[in-house]
């Protein structure tokens, strides 16, 4: 009887597990002025501390190589809800440079849903930048802010 309950429980869990993504997420980034500096991309889950945390966040980088727009192909994500933060590391020091009283970015940056922090006078929250990656929604377009 115990083995039957374990099998039924295991079967129920397997039935409700979200399948691994079979189509890559395509993230297109445009509107940056420097076509040589690396773009650093963070993809966050609801629990990964968006936009600064790294608990479960995945990091990627892409070089524009003179192009005015680039597309990053991400193949290692499961379908689900995510938020993206990007910055262009113009001085190649491995971090987003900030300054001023409010700690505003000194390098180009952007967020999914093209959230604009200055329009809201606050930093982004996961809900502002959330999008759903699914079999029918596999593309995200971002425009850099060069403030």
N, CA, C and O atoms as a GROMACS GRO file, in nm:
protein
  588
    1UNK      N    1   0.081  -0.119   0.000
    1UNK     CA    2   0.000   0.000   0.000
    1UNK      C    3   0.086   0.126   0.000
    1UNK      O    4   0.056   0.223  -0.070
    2UNK      N    5   0.195   0.125   0.079
    2UNK     CA    6   0.284   0.240   0.085
    2UNK      C    7   0.347   0.266  -0.051
    2UNK      O    8   0.356   0.381  -0.095
    3UNK      N    9   0.392   0.160  -0.118
    3UNK     CA   10   0.454   0.180  -0.250
    3UNK      C   11   0.353   0.234  -0.350
    3UNK      O   12   0.391   0.312  -0.437
    4UNK      N   13   0.227   0.196  -0.341
    4UNK     CA   14   0.123   0.248  -0.428
    4UNK      C   15   0.106   0.399  -0.406
    4UNK      O   16   0.095   0.475  -0.503
    5UNK      N   17   0.103   0.442  -0.279
    5UNK     CA   18   0.090   0.584  -0.247
    5UNK      C   19   0.208   0.665  -0.299
    5UNK      O   20   0.191   0.775  -0.351
    6UNK      N   21   0.329   0.609  -0.284
    6UNK     CA   22   0.448   0.676  -0.334
    6UNK      C   23   0.442   0.690  -0.486
    6UNK      O   24   0.471   0.798  -0.539
    7UNK      N   25   0.403   0.585  -0.556
    7UNK     CA   26   0.392   0.590  -0.702
    7UNK      C   27   0.287   0.691  -0.746
    7UNK      O   28   0.310   0.767  -0.841
    8UNK      N   29   0.174   0.692  -0.680
    8UNK     CA   30   0.068   0.789  -0.715
    8UNK      C   31   0.118   0.931  -0.691
    8UNK      O   32   0.097   1.019  -0.774
    9UNK      N   33   0.184   0.954  -0.577
    9UNK     CA   34   0.236   1.086  -0.546
    9UNK      C   35   0.340   1.129  -0.649
    9UNK      O   36   0.337   1.243  -0.696
   10UNK      N   37   0.430   1.041  -0.685
   10UNK     CA   38   0.532   1.070  -0.785
   10UNK      C   39   0.468   1.098  -0.919
   10UNK      O   40   0.508   1.191  -0.989
   11UNK      N   41   0.368   1.020  -0.956
   11UNK     CA   42   0.299   1.041  -1.083
   11UNK      C   43   0.230   1.175  -1.088
   11UNK      O   44   0.231   1.241  -1.192
   12UNK      N   45   0.169   1.218  -0.979
   12UNK     CA   46   0.103   1.348  -0.974
   12UNK      C   47   0.206   1.460  -0.989
   12UNK      O   48   0.183   1.556  -1.062
   13UNK      N   49   0.320   1.447  -0.920
   13UNK     CA   50   0.424   1.549  -0.933
   13UNK      C   51   0.476   1.558  -1.075
   13UNK      O   52   0.495   1.668  -1.127
   14UNK      N   53   0.500   1.445  -1.138
   14UNK     CA   54   0.550   1.446  -1.276
   14UNK      C   55   0.449   1.507  -1.370
   14UNK      O   56   0.487   1.574  -1.467
   15UNK      N   57   0.322   1.487  -1.344
   15UNK     CA   58   0.217   1.539  -1.430
   15UNK      C   59   0.213   1.692  -1.427
   15UNK      O   60   0.182   1.754  -1.529
   16UNK      N   61   0.243   1.754  -1.312
   16UNK     CA   62   0.231   1.898  -1.298
   16UNK      C   63   0.361   1.975  -1.318
   16UNK      O   64   0.360   2.097  -1.306
   17UNK      N   65   0.472   1.910  -1.346
   17UNK     CA   66   0.599   1.978  -1.367
   17UNK      C   67   0.596   2.047  -1.503
   17UNK      O   68   0.560   1.987  -1.604
   18UNK      N   69   0.635   2.175  -1.503
   18UNK     CA   70   0.641   2.252  -1.628
   18UNK      C   71   0.751   2.192  -1.717
   18UNK      O   72   0.862   2.171  -1.670
   19UNK      N   73   0.721   2.165  -1.843
   19UNK     CA   74   0.822   2.105  -1.930
   19UNK      C   75   0.934   2.204  -1.960
   19UNK      O   76   0.914   2.325  -1.961
   20UNK      N   77   1.052   2.150  -1.984
   20UNK     CA   78   1.165   2.235  -2.022
   20UNK      C   79   1.132   2.301  -2.155
   20UNK      O   80   1.064   2.244  -2.240
   21UNK      N   81   1.182   2.423  -2.171
   21UNK     CA   82   1.155   2.500  -2.293
   21UNK      C   83   1.215   2.430  -2.414
   21UNK      O   84   1.331   2.389  -2.412
   22UNK      N   85   1.136   2.417  -2.518
   22UNK     CA   86   1.188   2.358  -2.641
   22UNK      C   87   1.221   2.463  -2.746
   22UNK      O   88   1.278   2.430  -2.850
   23UNK      N   89   1.184   2.589  -2.722
   23UNK     CA   90   1.218   2.698  -2.811
   23UNK      C   91   1.299   2.801  -2.733
   23UNK      O   92   1.258   2.839  -2.623
   24UNK      N   93   1.411   2.849  -2.786
   24UNK     CA   94   1.494   2.944  -2.711
   24UNK      C   95   1.425   3.079  -2.694
   24UNK      O   96   1.338   3.117  -2.773
   25UNK      N   97   1.466   3.150  -2.590
   25UNK     CA   98   1.422   3.287  -2.569
   25UNK      C   99   1.515   3.378  -2.649
   25UNK      O  100   1.637   3.369  -2.635
   26UNK      N  101   1.458   3.464  -2.731
   26UNK     CA  102   1.536   3.558  -2.812
   26UNK      C  103   1.520   3.697  -2.752
   26UNK      O  104   1.410   3.752  -2.748
   27UNK      N  105   1.631   3.754  -2.706
   27UNK     CA  106   1.631   3.887  -2.646
   27UNK      C  107   1.704   3.982  -2.740
   27UNK      O  108   1.825   3.972  -2.757
   28UNK      N  109   1.629   4.074  -2.801
   28UNK     CA  110   1.687   4.172  -2.893
   28UNK      C  111   1.708   4.303  -2.818
   28UNK      O  112   1.616   4.353  -2.753
   29UNK      N  113   1.829   4.356  -2.827
   29UNK     CA  114   1.867   4.480  -2.758
   29UNK      C  115   1.910   4.581  -2.863
   29UNK      O  116   1.989   4.551  -2.952
   30UNK      N  117   1.855   4.703  -2.852
   30UNK     CA  118   1.887   4.808  -2.950
   30UNK      C  119   1.899   4.943  -2.880
   30UNK      O  120   1.882   4.954  -2.759
   31UNK      N  121   1.927   5.045  -2.960
   31UNK     CA  122   1.934   5.185  -2.916
   31UNK      C  123   2.053   5.215  -2.824
   31UNK      O  124   2.043   5.303  -2.739
   32UNK      N  125   2.162   5.143  -2.839
   32UNK     CA  126   2.284   5.177  -2.765
   32UNK      C  127   2.374   5.254  -2.860
   32UNK      O  128   2.374   5.231  -2.981
   33UNK      N  129   2.451   5.346  -2.805
   33UNK     CA  130   2.537   5.432  -2.888
   33UNK      C  131   2.673   5.368  -2.914
   33UNK      O  132   2.727   5.381  -3.024
   34UNK      N  133   2.729   5.301  -2.815
   34UNK     CA  134   2.860   5.239  -2.828
   34UNK      C  135   2.842   5.099  -2.887
   34UNK      O  136   2.784   5.012  -2.823
   35UNK      N  137   2.891   5.079  -3.007
   35UNK     CA  138   2.872   4.949  -3.074
   35UNK      C  139   2.987   4.853  -3.050
   35UNK      O  140   2.998   4.751  -3.118
   36UNK      N  141   3.073   4.883  -2.953
   36UNK     CA  142   3.186   4.795  -2.922
   36UNK      C  143   3.181   4.739  -2.780
   36UNK      O  144   3.228   4.628  -2.757
   37UNK      N  145   3.125   4.813  -2.685
   37UNK     CA  146   3.128   4.771  -2.545
   37UNK      C  147   3.030   4.657  -2.519
   37UNK      O  148   2.921   4.652  -2.577
   38UNK      N  149   3.068   4.566  -2.432
   38UNK     CA  150   2.989   4.448  -2.399
   38UNK      C  151   2.858   4.485  -2.331
   38UNK      O  152   2.852   4.579  -2.252
   39UNK      N  153   2.754   4.410  -2.363
   39UNK     CA  154   2.624   4.422  -2.297
   39UNK      C  155   2.613   4.308  -2.198
   39UNK      O  156   2.630   4.192  -2.235
   40UNK      N  157   2.584   4.339  -2.071
   40UNK     CA  158   2.569   4.237  -1.967
   40UNK      C  159   2.420   4.223  -1.935
   40UNK      O  160   2.352   4.321  -1.903
   41UNK      N  161   2.372   4.100  -1.943
   41UNK     CA  162   2.229   4.071  -1.933
   41UNK      C  163   2.204   3.981  -1.813
   41UNK      O  164   2.267   3.876  -1.799
   42UNK      N  165   2.112   4.022  -1.728
   42UNK     CA  166   2.068   3.940  -1.615
   42UNK      C  167   1.924   3.899  -1.636
   42UNK      O  168   1.837   3.983  -1.660
   43UNK      N  169   1.898   3.769  -1.625
   43UNK     CA  170   1.762   3.716  -1.636
   43UNK      C  171   1.722   3.665  -1.498
   43UNK      O  172   1.789   3.578  -1.442
   44UNK      N  173   1.614   3.720  -1.445
   44UNK     CA  174   1.574   3.697  -1.307
   44UNK      C  175   1.440   3.624  -1.298
   44UNK      O  176   1.350   3.646  -1.378
   45UNK      N  177   1.431   3.535  -1.200
   45UNK     CA  178   1.304   3.472  -1.164
   45UNK      C  179   1.239   3.558  -1.055
   45UNK      O  180   1.304   3.649  -1.004
   46UNK      N  181   1.114   3.532  -1.019
   46UNK     CA  182   1.051   3.613  -0.915
   46UNK      C  183   1.126   3.612  -0.781
   46UNK      O  184   1.114   3.708  -0.704
   47UNK      N  185   1.201   3.508  -0.753
   47UNK     CA  186   1.268   3.497  -0.623
   47UNK      C  187   1.418   3.526  -0.629
   47UNK      O  188   1.489   3.499  -0.531
   48UNK      N  189   1.469   3.579  -0.739
   48UNK     CA  190   1.614   3.595  -0.752
   48UNK      C  191   1.666   3.735  -0.721
   48UNK      O  192   1.781   3.765  -0.752
   49UNK      N  193   1.584   3.820  -0.661
   49UNK     CA  194   1.635   3.948  -0.613
   49UNK      C  195   1.647   4.056  -0.719
   49UNK      O  196   1.739   4.138  -0.712
   50UNK      N  197   1.559   4.059  -0.815
   50UNK     CA  198   1.561   4.158  -0.922
   50UNK      C  199   1.561   4.298  -0.863
   50UNK      O  200   1.488   4.322  -0.766
   51UNK      N  201   1.639   4.393  -0.917
   51UNK     CA  202   1.729   4.380  -1.031
   51UNK      C  203   1.874   4.358  -0.993
   51UNK      O  204   1.959   4.343  -1.082
   52UNK      N  205   1.907   4.357  -0.862
   52UNK     CA  206   2.048   4.350  -0.822
   52UNK      C  207   2.091   4.214  -0.771
   52UNK      O  208   2.211   4.185  -0.769
   53UNK      N  209   1.999   4.132  -0.731
   53UNK     CA  210   2.035   4.005  -0.668
   53UNK      C  211   2.093   3.905  -0.765
   53UNK      O  212   2.090   3.925  -0.886
   54UNK      N  213   2.145   3.799  -0.710
   54UNK     CA  214   2.197   3.692  -0.796
   54UNK      C  215   2.152   3.555  -0.747
   54UNK      O  216   2.209   3.453  -0.787
   55UNK      N  217   2.051   3.552  -0.661
   55UNK     CA  218   1.998   3.424  -0.613
   55UNK      C  219   1.919   3.358  -0.726
   55UNK      O  220   1.800   3.385  -0.742
   56UNK      N  221   1.982   3.274  -0.801
   56UNK     CA  222   1.913   3.204  -0.908
   56UNK      C  223   1.906   3.281  -1.038
   56UNK      O  224   1.854   3.229  -1.137
   57UNK      N  225   1.958   3.403  -1.040
   57UNK     CA  226   1.960   3.480  -1.166
   57UNK      C  227   2.063   3.420  -1.259
   57UNK      O  228   2.163   3.363  -1.215
   58UNK      N  229   2.038   3.433  -1.388
   58UNK     CA  230   2.134   3.386  -1.487
   58UNK      C  231   2.195   3.506  -1.557
   58UNK      O  232   2.125   3.603  -1.589
   59UNK      N  233   2.325   3.501  -1.581
   59UNK     CA  234   2.395   3.611  -1.645
   59UNK      C  235   2.450   3.571  -1.781
   59UNK      O  236   2.496   3.459  -1.801
   60UNK      N  237   2.443   3.666  -1.871
   60UNK     CA  238   2.491   3.645  -2.008
   60UNK      C  239   2.561   3.773  -2.052
   60UNK      O  240   2.538   3.880  -1.995
   61UNK      N  241   2.644   3.762  -2.152
   61UNK     CA  242   2.700   3.882  -2.213
   61UNK      C  243   2.705   3.864  -2.363
   61UNK      O  244   2.716   3.753  -2.416
   62UNK      N  245   2.694   3.976  -2.430
   62UNK     CA  246   2.696   3.976  -2.576
   62UNK      C  247   2.770   4.100  -2.623
   62UNK      O  248   2.754   4.208  -2.566
   63UNK      N  249   2.850   4.084  -2.726
   63UNK     CA  250   2.925   4.196  -2.782
   63UNK      C  251   2.859   4.241  -2.912
   63UNK      O  252   2.830   4.159  -2.999
   64UNK      N  253   2.833   4.372  -2.925
   64UNK     CA  254   2.768   4.421  -3.046
   64UNK      C  255   2.852   4.408  -3.173
   64UNK      O  256   2.797   4.399  -3.282
   65UNK      N  257   2.985   4.408  -3.160
   65UNK     CA  258   3.075   4.396  -3.275
   65UNK      C  259   3.037   4.490  -3.389
   65UNK      O  260   3.032   4.450  -3.505
   66UNK      N  261   3.012   4.616  -3.354
   66UNK     CA  262   2.981   4.718  -3.454
   66UNK      C  263   2.836   4.724  -3.498
   66UNK      O  264   2.798   4.812  -3.575
   67UNK      N  265   2.753   4.632  -3.450
   67UNK     CA  266   2.611   4.629  -3.488
   67UNK      C  267   2.529   4.723  -3.400
   67UNK      O  268   2.561   4.742  -3.283
   68UNK      N  269   2.425   4.782  -3.456
   68UNK     CA  270   2.337   4.874  -3.383
   68UNK      C  271   2.229   4.800  -3.304
   68UNK      O  272   2.160   4.860  -3.221
   69UNK      N  273   2.212   4.671  -3.330
   69UNK     CA  274   2.114   4.588  -3.261
   69UNK      C  275   2.170   4.446  -3.254
   69UNK      O  276   2.233   4.399  -3.348
   70UNK      N  277   2.147   4.380  -3.141
   70UNK     CA  278   2.194   4.242  -3.125
   70UNK      C  279   2.081   4.155  -3.070
   70UNK      O  280   1.991   4.205  -3.004
   71UNK      N  281   2.088   4.027  -3.099
   71UNK     CA  282   1.991   3.932  -3.043
   71UNK      C  283   2.067   3.823  -2.970
   71UNK      O  284   2.152   3.754  -3.026
   72UNK      N  285   2.033   3.808  -2.843
   72UNK     CA  286   2.090   3.704  -2.757
   72UNK      C  287   1.995   3.586  -2.759
   72UNK      O  288   1.876   3.601  -2.732
   73UNK      N  289   2.047   3.468  -2.792
   73UNK     CA  290   1.967   3.345  -2.792
   73UNK      C  291   1.995   3.270  -2.664
   73UNK      O  292   2.108   3.228  -2.639
   74UNK      N  293   1.890   3.253  -2.581
   74UNK     CA  294   1.905   3.187  -2.451
   74UNK      C  295   1.835   3.052  -2.457
   74UNK      O  296   1.714   3.045  -2.479
   75UNK      N  297   1.912   2.945  -2.438
   75UNK     CA  298   1.859   2.810  -2.451
   75UNK      C  299   1.848   2.735  -2.317
   75UNK      O  300   1.800   2.622  -2.314
   76UNK      N  301   1.892   2.797  -2.208
   76UNK     CA  302   1.897   2.723  -2.081
   76UNK      C  303   1.793   2.767  -1.979
   76UNK      O  304   1.816   2.754  -1.858
   77UNK      N  305   1.680   2.818  -2.024
   77UNK     CA  306   1.571   2.858  -1.934
   77UNK      C  307   1.451   2.768  -1.953
   77UNK      O  308   1.423   2.722  -2.064
   78UNK      N  309   1.379   2.744  -1.844
   78UNK     CA  310   1.249   2.679  -1.852
   78UNK      C  311   1.144   2.785  -1.879
   78UNK      O  312   1.167   2.903  -1.850
   79UNK      N  313   1.031   2.746  -1.932
   79UNK     CA  314   0.921   2.840  -1.949
   79UNK      C  315   0.879   2.892  -1.812
   79UNK      O  316   0.884   2.819  -1.713
   80UNK      N  317   0.838   3.019  -1.806
   80UNK     CA  318   0.794   3.078  -1.681
   80UNK      C  319   0.800   3.229  -1.685
   80UNK      O  320   0.818   3.288  -1.791
   81UNK      N  321   0.785   3.292  -1.568
   81UNK     CA  322   0.790   3.437  -1.556
   81UNK      C  323   0.931   3.482  -1.524
   81UNK      O  324   0.999   3.425  -1.439
   82UNK      N  325   0.975   3.587  -1.594
   82UNK     CA  326   1.109   3.641  -1.578
   82UNK      C  327   1.107   3.793  -1.587
   82UNK      O  328   1.008   3.852  -1.630
   83UNK      N  329   1.216   3.854  -1.547
   83UNK     CA  330   1.243   3.996  -1.569
   83UNK      C  331   1.389   4.007  -1.612
   83UNK      O  332   1.473   3.928  -1.567
   84UNK      N  333   1.418   4.102  -1.697
   84UNK     CA  334   1.554   4.119  -1.750
   84UNK      C  335   1.607   4.258  -1.716
   84UNK      O  336   1.535   4.357  -1.726
   85UNK      N  337   1.734   4.263  -1.676
   85UNK     CA  338   1.806   4.389  -1.658
   85UNK      C  339   1.933   4.380  -1.742
   85UNK      O  340   2.002   4.279  -1.741
   86UNK      N  341   1.962   4.488  -1.813
   86UNK     CA  342   2.080   4.492  -1.901
   86UNK      C  343   2.156   4.621  -1.874
   86UNK      O  344   2.096   4.726  -1.849
   87UNK      N  345   2.287   4.614  -1.878
   87UNK     CA  346   2.366   4.737  -1.881
   87UNK      C  347   2.481   4.716  -1.978
   87UNK      O  348   2.525   4.604  -2.003
   88UNK      N  349   2.530   4.828  -2.032
   88UNK     CA  350   2.644   4.823  -2.123
   88UNK      C  351   2.767   4.867  -2.045
   88UNK      O  352   2.775   4.980  -1.998
   89UNK      N  353   2.861   4.776  -2.032
   89UNK     CA  354   2.982   4.799  -1.954
   89UNK      C  355   3.084   4.875  -2.039
   89UNK      O  356   3.179   4.817  -2.091
   90UNK      N  357   3.060   5.005  -2.052
   90UNK     CA  358   3.139   5.089  -2.143
   90UNK      C  359   3.287   5.089  -2.106
   90UNK      O  360   3.372   5.085  -2.194
   91UNK      N  361   3.319   5.092  -1.976
   91UNK     CA  362   3.460   5.094  -1.935
   91UNK      C  363   3.513   4.955  -1.900
   91UNK      O  364   3.627   4.943  -1.854
   92UNK      N  365   3.434   4.852  -1.923
   92UNK     CA  366   3.474   4.712  -1.906
   92UNK      C  367   3.530   4.681  -1.767
   92UNK      O  368   3.629   4.609  -1.754
   93UNK      N  369   3.465   4.736  -1.663
   93UNK     CA  370   3.511   4.708  -1.527
   93UNK      C  371   3.426   4.601  -1.458
   93UNK      O  372   3.446   4.574  -1.339
   94UNK      N  373   3.331   4.541  -1.529
   94UNK     CA  374   3.253   4.432  -1.475
   94UNK      C  375   3.140   4.471  -1.382
   94UNK      O  376   3.080   4.385  -1.318
   95UNK      N  377   3.109   4.601  -1.376
   95UNK     CA  378   2.998   4.644  -1.290
   95UNK      C  379   2.929   4.765  -1.352
   95UNK      O  380   2.988   4.836  -1.433
   96UNK      N  381   2.804   4.787  -1.311
   96UNK     CA  382   2.730   4.905  -1.354
   96UNK      C  383   2.776   5.023  -1.270
   96UNK      O  384   2.760   5.022  -1.148
   97UNK      N  385   2.831   5.124  -1.335
   97UNK     CA  386   2.877   5.243  -1.263
   97UNK      C  387   2.758   5.333  -1.235
   97UNK      O  388   2.677   5.362  -1.324
   98UNK      N  389   2.749   5.379  -1.110
   98UNK     CA  390   2.640   5.468  -1.069
   98UNK      C  391   2.701   5.592  -1.005
   98UNK      O  392   2.818   5.594  -0.968
   99UNK      N  393   2.618   5.695  -0.991
   99UNK     CA  394   2.668   5.818  -0.930
   99UNK      C  395   2.554   5.912  -0.896
   99UNK      O  396   2.437   5.882  -0.919
  100UNK      N  397   2.592   6.026  -0.840
  100UNK     CA  398   2.493   6.127  -0.803
  100UNK      C  399   2.423   6.092  -0.674
  100UNK      O  400   2.451   5.988  -0.613
  101UNK      N  401   2.333   6.179  -0.632
  101UNK     CA  402   2.262   6.160  -0.505
  101UNK      C  403   2.173   6.036  -0.505
  101UNK      O  404   2.160   5.970  -0.402
  102UNK      N  405   2.112   6.005  -0.618
  102UNK     CA  406   2.019   5.893  -0.624
  102UNK      C  407   2.084   5.764  -0.673
  102UNK      O  408   2.017   5.662  -0.685
  103UNK      N  409   2.214   5.768  -0.701
  103UNK     CA  410   2.283   5.648  -0.749
  103UNK      C  411   2.237   5.606  -0.887
  103UNK      O  412   2.229   5.486  -0.916
  104UNK      N  413   2.208   5.702  -0.972
  104UNK     CA  414   2.161   5.672  -1.108
  104UNK      C  415   2.273   5.610  -1.191
  104UNK      O  416   2.390   5.646  -1.173
  105UNK      N  417   2.240   5.519  -1.281
  105UNK     CA  418   2.341   5.458  -1.367
  105UNK      C  419   2.415   5.562  -1.452
  105UNK      O  420   2.354   5.654  -1.506
  106UNK      N  421   2.544   5.543  -1.463
  106UNK     CA  422   2.628   5.629  -1.547
  106UNK      C  423   2.660   5.562  -1.680
  106UNK      O  424   2.726   5.620  -1.766
  107UNK      N  425   2.612   5.439  -1.697
  107UNK     CA  426   2.631   5.365  -1.821
  107UNK      C  427   2.492   5.330  -1.875
  107UNK      O  428   2.396   5.323  -1.798
  108UNK      N  429   2.481   5.307  -2.007
  108UNK     CA  430   2.351   5.272  -2.064
  108UNK      C  431   2.294   5.146  -2.000
  108UNK      O  432   2.368   5.054  -1.964
  109UNK      N  433   2.161   5.142  -1.986
  109UNK     CA  434   2.093   5.029  -1.921
  109UNK      C  435   1.952   5.017  -1.976
  109UNK      O  436   1.904   5.106  -2.045
  110UNK      N  437   1.887   4.907  -1.945
  110UNK     CA  438   1.746   4.890  -1.979
  110UNK      C  439   1.689   4.772  -1.902
  110UNK      O  440   1.761   4.692  -1.842
  111UNK      N  441   1.555   4.763  -1.906
  111UNK     CA  442   1.482   4.656  -1.839
  111UNK      C  443   1.377   4.599  -1.932
  111UNK      O  444   1.334   4.665  -2.027
  112UNK      N  445   1.335   4.478  -1.906
  112UNK     CA  446   1.226   4.420  -1.985
  112UNK      C  447   1.101   4.506  -1.968
  112UNK      O  448   1.086   4.579  -1.870
  113UNK      N  449   1.014   4.497  -2.066
  113UNK     CA  450   0.896   4.584  -2.079
  113UNK      C  451   0.935   4.729  -2.100
  113UNK      O  452   0.851   4.819  -2.093
  114UNK      N  453   1.064   4.751  -2.128
  114UNK     CA  454   1.119   4.886  -2.148
  114UNK      C  455   1.077   4.982  -2.037
  114UNK      O  456   1.044   5.098  -2.061
  115UNK      N  457   1.080   4.930  -1.915
  115UNK     CA  458   1.049   5.010  -1.796
  115UNK      C  459   1.147   5.126  -1.786
  115UNK      O  460   1.268   5.106  -1.801
  116UNK      N  461   1.096   5.245  -1.760
  116UNK     CA  462   1.178   5.366  -1.747
  116UNK      C  463   1.172   5.416  -1.602
  116UNK      O  464   1.071   5.472  -1.561
  117UNK      N  465   1.279   5.397  -1.524
  117UNK     CA  466   1.278   5.439  -1.384
  117UNK      C  467   1.251   5.589  -1.366
  117UNK      O  468   1.181   5.627  -1.272
  118UNK      N  469   1.304   5.672  -1.453
  118UNK     CA  470   1.286   5.816  -1.436
  118UNK      C  471   1.140   5.857  -1.454
  118UNK      O  472   1.097   5.956  -1.395
  119UNK      N  473   1.064   5.783  -1.531
  119UNK     CA  474   0.922   5.815  -1.550
  119UNK      C  475   0.843   5.788  -1.421
  119UNK      O  476   0.737   5.847  -1.401
  120UNK      N  477   0.893   5.700  -1.336
  120UNK     CA  478   0.823   5.664  -1.212
  120UNK      C  479   0.894   5.717  -1.088
  120UNK      O  480   0.842   5.704  -0.976
  121UNK      N  481   1.011   5.776  -1.106
  121UNK     CA  482   1.092   5.828  -0.995
  121UNK      C  483   1.122   5.722  -0.890
  121UNK      O  484   1.127   5.750  -0.770
  122UNK      N  485   1.143   5.599  -0.937
  122UNK     CA  486   1.183   5.489  -0.849
  122UNK      C  487   1.247   5.381  -0.934
  122UNK      O  488   1.231   5.378  -1.056
  123UNK      N  489   1.318   5.293  -0.868
  123UNK     CA  490   1.379   5.182  -0.939
  123UNK      C  491   1.274   5.079  -0.980
  123UNK      O  492   1.160   5.084  -0.934
  124UNK      N  493   1.314   4.986  -1.065
  124UNK     CA  494   1.219   4.885  -1.113
  124UNK      C  495   1.188   4.780  -1.007
  124UNK      O  496   1.271   4.750  -0.922
  125UNK      N  497   1.069   4.727  -1.014
  125UNK     CA  498   1.029   4.612  -0.934
  125UNK      C  499   1.005   4.497  -1.030
  125UNK      O  500   0.982   4.518  -1.150
  126UNK      N  501   1.009   4.377  -0.978
  126UNK     CA  502   0.991   4.260  -1.065
  126UNK      C  503   0.861   4.272  -1.146
  126UNK      O  504   0.860   4.244  -1.265
  127UNK      N  505   0.753   4.313  -1.081
  127UNK     CA  506   0.624   4.324  -1.149
  127UNK      C  507   0.624   4.424  -1.263
  127UNK      O  508   0.548   4.407  -1.359
  128UNK      N  509   0.707   4.528  -1.255
  128UNK     CA  510   0.716   4.627  -1.363
  128UNK      C  511   0.777   4.566  -1.489
  128UNK      O  512   0.745   4.608  -1.600
  129UNK      N  513   0.863   4.470  -1.471
  129UNK     CA  514   0.943   4.417  -1.581
  129UNK      C  515   0.910   4.272  -1.614
  129UNK      O  516   0.974   4.213  -1.702
  130UNK      N  517   0.814   4.215  -1.548
  130UNK     CA  518   0.777   4.074  -1.566
  130UNK      C  519   0.724   4.048  -1.707
  130UNK      O  520   0.648   4.127  -1.762
  131UNK      N  521   0.768   3.937  -1.762
  131UNK     CA  522   0.711   3.886  -1.887
  131UNK      C  523   0.705   3.734  -1.875
  131UNK      O  524   0.776   3.675  -1.794
  132UNK      N  525   0.621   3.674  -1.954
  132UNK     CA  526   0.606   3.529  -1.951
  132UNK      C  527   0.671   3.470  -2.075
  132UNK      O  528   0.638   3.506  -2.188
  133UNK      N  529   0.765   3.381  -2.052
  133UNK     CA  530   0.832   3.307  -2.158
  133UNK      C  531   0.759   3.175  -2.173
  133UNK      O  532   0.749   3.097  -2.077
  134UNK      N  533   0.707   3.149  -2.292
  134UNK     CA  534   0.628   3.028  -2.316
  134UNK      C  535   0.650   2.981  -2.459
  134UNK      O  536   0.722   3.045  -2.536
  135UNK      N  537   0.588   2.871  -2.494
  135UNK     CA  538   0.600   2.818  -2.631
  135UNK      C  539   0.547   2.916  -2.734
  135UNK      O  540   0.589   2.913  -2.850
  136UNK      N  541   0.456   3.004  -2.693
  136UNK     CA  542   0.399   3.102  -2.787
  136UNK      C  543   0.457   3.241  -2.769
  136UNK      O  544   0.431   3.329  -2.851
  137UNK      N  545   0.535   3.264  -2.664
  137UNK     CA  546   0.599   3.394  -2.640
  137UNK      C  547   0.748   3.372  -2.617
  137UNK      O  548   0.791   3.344  -2.505
  138UNK      N  549   0.827   3.385  -2.725
  138UNK     CA  550   0.970   3.353  -2.716
  138UNK      C  551   1.061   3.471  -2.751
  138UNK      O  552   1.182   3.454  -2.760
  139UNK      N  553   1.004   3.590  -2.770
  139UNK     CA  554   1.085   3.705  -2.808
  139UNK      C  555   1.059   3.823  -2.716
  139UNK      O  556   0.945   3.852  -2.678
  140UNK      N  557   1.168   3.892  -2.680
  140UNK     CA  558   1.162   4.012  -2.598
  140UNK      C  559   1.250   4.117  -2.665
  140UNK      O  560   1.363   4.087  -2.702
  141UNK      N  561   1.199   4.239  -2.679
  141UNK     CA  562   1.276   4.349  -2.737
  141UNK      C  563   1.299   4.457  -2.633
  141UNK      O  564   1.206   4.501  -2.566
  142UNK      N  565   1.424   4.499  -2.620
  142UNK     CA  566   1.463   4.599  -2.521
  142UNK      C  567   1.533   4.716  -2.590
  142UNK      O  568   1.611   4.697  -2.683
  143UNK      N  569   1.505   4.837  -2.542
  143UNK     CA  570   1.572   4.957  -2.593
  143UNK      C  571   1.654   5.018  -2.480
  143UNK      O  572   1.602   5.047  -2.372
  144UNK      N  573   1.783   5.037  -2.506
  144UNK     CA  574   1.873   5.091  -2.404
  144UNK      C  575   1.837   5.236  -2.373
  144UNK      O  576   1.794   5.311  -2.461
  145UNK      N  577   1.855   5.273  -2.246
  145UNK     CA  578   1.842   5.413  -2.201
  145UNK      C  579   1.982   5.469  -2.189
  145UNK      O  580   2.066   5.414  -2.118
  146UNK      N  581   2.006   5.577  -2.258
  146UNK     CA  582   2.139   5.638  -2.258
  146UNK      C  583   2.137   5.769  -2.180
  146UNK      O  584   2.195   5.869  -2.222
  147UNK      N  585   2.070   5.768  -2.064
  147UNK     CA  586   2.051   5.890  -1.985
  147UNK      C  587   2.182   5.942  -1.930
  147UNK      O  588   2.184   6.044  -1.862
   0.00000   0.00000   0.00000
